[in-house]
Amino acid sequence: MIFTSDSPLDLKLTVTSGQLFHWTQISQDTFSILNGRSVIEVNQMSKRKLAVSVTGEGLNRDQLERILGLSVDRIRAFARLEKDRFLRDLIPDYRGLTVMAQSPYECLISFMASAVSNIPRIMRNLADLRREAGTPIPATRVYAFPTPSQITRLGEEGLRNVGLGYRSKYIHLTCSLMQERKIDLDHWRSLDDDKLRHGLMEFPGVGRKIAECVMLFGFSRPGAFPVDVWVRRALEHLKPSLRTVSSEELSDWGRRRWEGAAGLAQQILFCSARKERISE
DNA sequence: TTGCAGGGGCATC
DNA sequence: GATGCCCCTGCA
């Protein structure tokens, strides 16, 4: 299936930007992305053109557009950010960035695994977790992300053996809770942002930062603004007076400033801070 | 070799 | 609201 975007799209930049953990690079311009029980192989054909094939569970065109982040008005979002004095100089390098969509549950557990870690380690831990506890997806060599009951069965010790460290307790507790109360995060899609954030933060091990990540990458809430050390550094670099502001207040600040483009702004700030390796 | 920071959250004060 | 701890890795 061929997808043509109305604005430039940089597949590699987007996939490697830290928003996704369940992927492998097949070749220079081709990535294999796990999403639920589907394995999506995406090839960048040209600046605005992607070739996509799906194995495992099938996905229709609309679903793929949503997953790949092509169904949002990126032209409008970038137009807004271009006018911002903090972001305008960064935009040219990141015009190809988009925010993809993941399963809310898988996104929640994945970002719980990311706390005080680093991307290579997170990806290794999660790949090991899938292999240890997940179900193989037929006709692929990929294991699906384990369900809450599969993780509960693996147990806290099993999670520790995967290398998840102190995060194991939280992930185990959260999965037990979801099982006990038969929680299906897909049913939370109708909640407004404040109720959704509040609900997510009820899970043990989920604070503001992870809740905002799940809102942005799992629930496609464009106004979510996760603040981690990199985003903080980027913001402090742009506006030194923000140095004394707490991370939660920065999250509110980003949302107020960029509204429906806050999530995209966060991705741009995150990527630029990491690229420049801003250290303080 | 050691020290430290890496996409946090929580209990305790 | 500040501080220490949680657990493990990669890197200087």
mmCIF file of N, CA, C and O in Angstrom, chain A residues 155-188:
data_model
loop_
_atom_site.group_PDB
_atom_site.id
_atom_site.type_symbol
_atom_site.label_atom_id
_atom_site.label_comp_id
_atom_site.label_asym_id
_atom_site.label_seq_id
_atom_site.Cartn_x
_atom_site.Cartn_y
_atom_site.Cartn_z
ATOM 1 N N GLY A 155 5.343 -12.667 36.641
ATOM 2 C CA GLY A 155 5.643 -12.295 38.027
ATOM 3 C C GLY A 155 6.726 -11.237 38.134
ATOM 4 O O GLY A 155 7.449 -10.950 37.179
ATOM 5 N N GLU A 156 6.809 -10.654 39.321
ATOM 6 C CA GLU A 156 7.805 -9.601 39.547
ATOM 7 C C GLU A 156 9.223 -10.138 39.339
ATOM 8 O O GLU A 156 10.066 -9.470 38.746
ATOM 9 N N GLU A 157 9.462 -11.358 39.813
ATOM 10 C CA GLU A 157 10.801 -11.943 39.645
ATOM 11 C C GLU A 157 11.155 -12.110 38.174
ATOM 12 O O GLU A 157 12.273 -11.814 37.746
ATOM 13 N N GLY A 158 10.160 -12.581 37.402
ATOM 14 C CA GLY A 158 10.373 -12.749 35.965
ATOM 15 C C GLY A 158 10.722 -11.430 35.300
ATOM 16 O O GLY A 158 11.592 -11.358 34.416
ATOM 17 N N LEU A 159 10.050 -10.363 35.746
ATOM 18 C CA LEU A 159 10.315 -9.035 35.188
ATOM 19 C C LEU A 159 11.725 -8.580 35.566
ATOM 20 O O LEU A 159 12.433 -7.967 34.767
ATOM 21 N N ARG A 160 12.126 -8.906 36.794
ATOM 22 C CA ARG A 160 13.491 -8.564 37.214
ATOM 23 C C ARG A 160 14.524 -9.315 36.384
ATOM 24 O O ARG A 160 15.567 -8.763 36.016
ATOM 25 N N ASN A 161 14.221 -10.563 36.061
ATOM 26 C CA ASN A 161 15.150 -11.340 35.240
ATOM 27 C C ASN A 161 15.293 -10.761 33.835
ATOM 28 O O ASN A 161 16.316 -10.940 33.185
ATOM 29 N N VAL A 162 14.244 -10.084 33.384
ATOM 30 C CA VAL A 162 14.307 -9.419 32.085
ATOM 31 C C VAL A 162 15.216 -8.181 32.170
ATOM 32 O O VAL A 162 15.685 -7.662 31.167
ATOM 33 N N GLY A 163 15.484 -7.722 33.391
ATOM 34 C CA GLY A 163 16.373 -6.568 33.563
ATOM 35 C C GLY A 163 15.641 -5.274 33.848
ATOM 36 O O GLY A 163 16.210 -4.189 33.736
ATOM 37 N N LEU A 164 14.367 -5.387 34.239
ATOM 38 C CA LEU A 164 13.574 -4.172 34.440
ATOM 39 C C LEU A 164 13.792 -3.528 35.813
ATOM 40 O O LEU A 164 13.229 -2.478 36.103
ATOM 41 N N GLY A 165 14.586 -4.191 36.662
ATOM 42 C CA GLY A 165 14.965 -3.576 37.929
ATOM 43 C C GLY A 165 13.772 -3.201 38.795
ATOM 44 O O GLY A 165 12.777 -3.912 38.855
ATOM 45 N N TYR A 166 13.875 -2.049 39.468
ATOM 46 C CA TYR A 166 12.826 -1.659 40.413
ATOM 47 C C TYR A 166 11.510 -1.338 39.730
ATOM 48 O O TYR A 166 10.476 -1.252 40.396
ATOM 49 N N ARG A 167 11.539 -1.180 38.380
ATOM 50 C CA ARG A 167 10.300 -0.935 37.645
ATOM 51 C C ARG A 167 9.402 -2.164 37.670
ATOM 52 O O ARG A 167 8.196 -2.068 37.449
ATOM 53 N N SER A 168 10.018 -3.334 37.923
ATOM 54 C CA SER A 168 9.284 -4.611 37.893
ATOM 55 C C SER A 168 8.080 -4.600 38.826
ATOM 56 O O SER A 168 7.000 -5.065 38.470
ATOM 57 N N LYS A 169 8.285 -4.074 40.027
ATOM 58 C CA LYS A 169 7.208 -4.056 41.016
ATOM 59 C C LYS A 169 6.015 -3.261 40.486
ATOM 60 O O LYS A 169 4.874 -3.700 40.568
ATOM 61 N N TYR A 170 6.295 -2.084 39.938
ATOM 62 C CA TYR A 170 5.216 -1.226 39.435
ATOM 63 C C TYR A 170 4.490 -1.862 38.255
ATOM 64 O O TYR A 170 3.255 -1.828 38.179
ATOM 65 N N ILE A 171 5.258 -2.428 37.338
ATOM 66 C CA ILE A 171 4.637 -3.036 36.153
ATOM 67 C C ILE A 171 3.771 -4.222 36.574
ATOM 68 O O ILE A 171 2.648 -4.388 36.096
ATOM 69 N N HIS A 172 4.295 -5.001 37.507
ATOM 70 C CA HIS A 172 3.535 -6.154 37.983
ATOM 71 C C HIS A 172 2.258 -5.712 38.683
ATOM 72 O O HIS A 172 1.171 -6.231 38.426
ATOM 73 N N LEU A 173 2.372 -4.719 39.565
ATOM 74 C CA LEU A 173 1.190 -4.205 40.272
ATOM 75 C C LEU A 173 0.157 -3.641 39.309
ATOM 76 O O LEU A 173 -1.044 -3.872 39.458
ATOM 77 N N THR A 174 0.629 -2.892 38.339
ATOM 78 C CA THR A 174 -0.286 -2.275 37.372
ATOM 79 C C THR A 174 -1.027 -3.337 36.570
ATOM 80 O O THR A 174 -2.248 -3.253 36.378
ATOM 81 N N CYS A 175 -0.319 -4.375 36.133
ATOM 82 C CA CYS A 175 -0.973 -5.438 35.362
ATOM 83 C C CYS A 175 -1.962 -6.225 36.219
ATOM 84 O O CYS A 175 -3.042 -6.585 35.742
ATOM 85 N N SER A 176 -1.608 -6.476 37.477
ATOM 86 C CA SER A 176 -2.553 -7.173 38.364
ATOM 87 C C SER A 176 -3.819 -6.354 38.543
ATOM 88 O O SER A 176 -4.932 -6.878 38.513
ATOM 89 N N LEU A 177 -3.616 -5.051 38.729
ATOM 90 C CA LEU A 177 -4.739 -4.134 38.909
ATOM 91 C C LEU A 177 -5.651 -4.135 37.677
ATOM 92 O O LEU A 177 -6.876 -4.171 37.787
ATOM 93 N N MET A 178 -5.030 -4.113 36.506
ATOM 94 C CA MET A 178 -5.816 -4.090 35.264
ATOM 95 C C MET A 178 -6.609 -5.378 35.112
ATOM 96 O O MET A 178 -7.742 -5.375 34.626
ATOM 97 N N GLN A 179 -5.999 -6.485 35.532
ATOM 98 C CA GLN A 179 -6.663 -7.782 35.441
ATOM 99 C C GLN A 179 -7.826 -7.856 36.426
ATOM 100 O O GLN A 179 -8.938 -8.214 36.058
ATOM 101 N N GLU A 180 -7.541 -7.499 37.697
ATOM 102 C CA GLU A 180 -8.551 -7.536 38.750
ATOM 103 C C GLU A 180 -9.780 -6.727 38.391
ATOM 104 O O GLU A 180 -10.901 -7.179 38.515
ATOM 105 N N ARG A 181 -9.525 -5.505 37.952
ATOM 106 C CA ARG A 181 -10.644 -4.589 37.680
ATOM 107 C C ARG A 181 -11.107 -4.644 36.235
ATOM 108 O O ARG A 181 -11.897 -3.802 35.807
ATOM 109 N N LYS A 182 -10.538 -5.600 35.491
ATOM 110 C CA LYS A 182 -10.906 -5.770 34.073
ATOM 111 C C LYS A 182 -10.851 -4.444 33.325
ATOM 112 O O LYS A 182 -11.801 -4.046 32.639
ATOM 113 N N ILE A 183 -9.744 -3.744 33.516
ATOM 114 C CA ILE A 183 -9.584 -2.434 32.884
ATOM 115 C C ILE A 183 -9.141 -2.590 31.435
ATOM 116 O O ILE A 183 -8.181 -3.300 31.151
ATOM 117 N N ASP A 184 -9.882 -1.969 30.534
ATOM 118 C CA ASP A 184 -9.479 -1.924 29.130
ATOM 119 C C ASP A 184 -9.240 -0.460 28.778
ATOM 120 O O ASP A 184 -10.168 0.334 28.687
ATOM 121 N N LEU A 185 -7.974 -0.107 28.619
ATOM 122 C CA LEU A 185 -7.633 1.305 28.395
ATOM 123 C C LEU A 185 -8.292 1.864 27.136
ATOM 124 O O LEU A 185 -8.488 3.071 27.020
ATOM 125 N N ASP A 186 -8.617 0.988 26.189
ATOM 126 C CA ASP A 186 -9.279 1.481 24.973
ATOM 127 C C ASP A 186 -10.612 2.143 25.295
ATOM 128 O O ASP A 186 -11.085 2.986 24.542
ATOM 129 N N HIS A 187 -11.188 1.760 26.431
ATOM 130 C CA HIS A 187 -12.456 2.381 26.822
ATOM 131 C C HIS A 187 -12.255 3.777 27.409
ATOM 132 O O HIS A 187 -13.215 4.469 27.685
ATOM 133 N N TRP A 188 -11.005 4.136 27.629
ATOM 134 C CA TRP A 188 -10.726 5.454 28.219
ATOM 135 C C TRP A 188 -10.614 6.547 27.152
ATOM 136 O O TRP A 188 -10.350 7.709 27.460
#
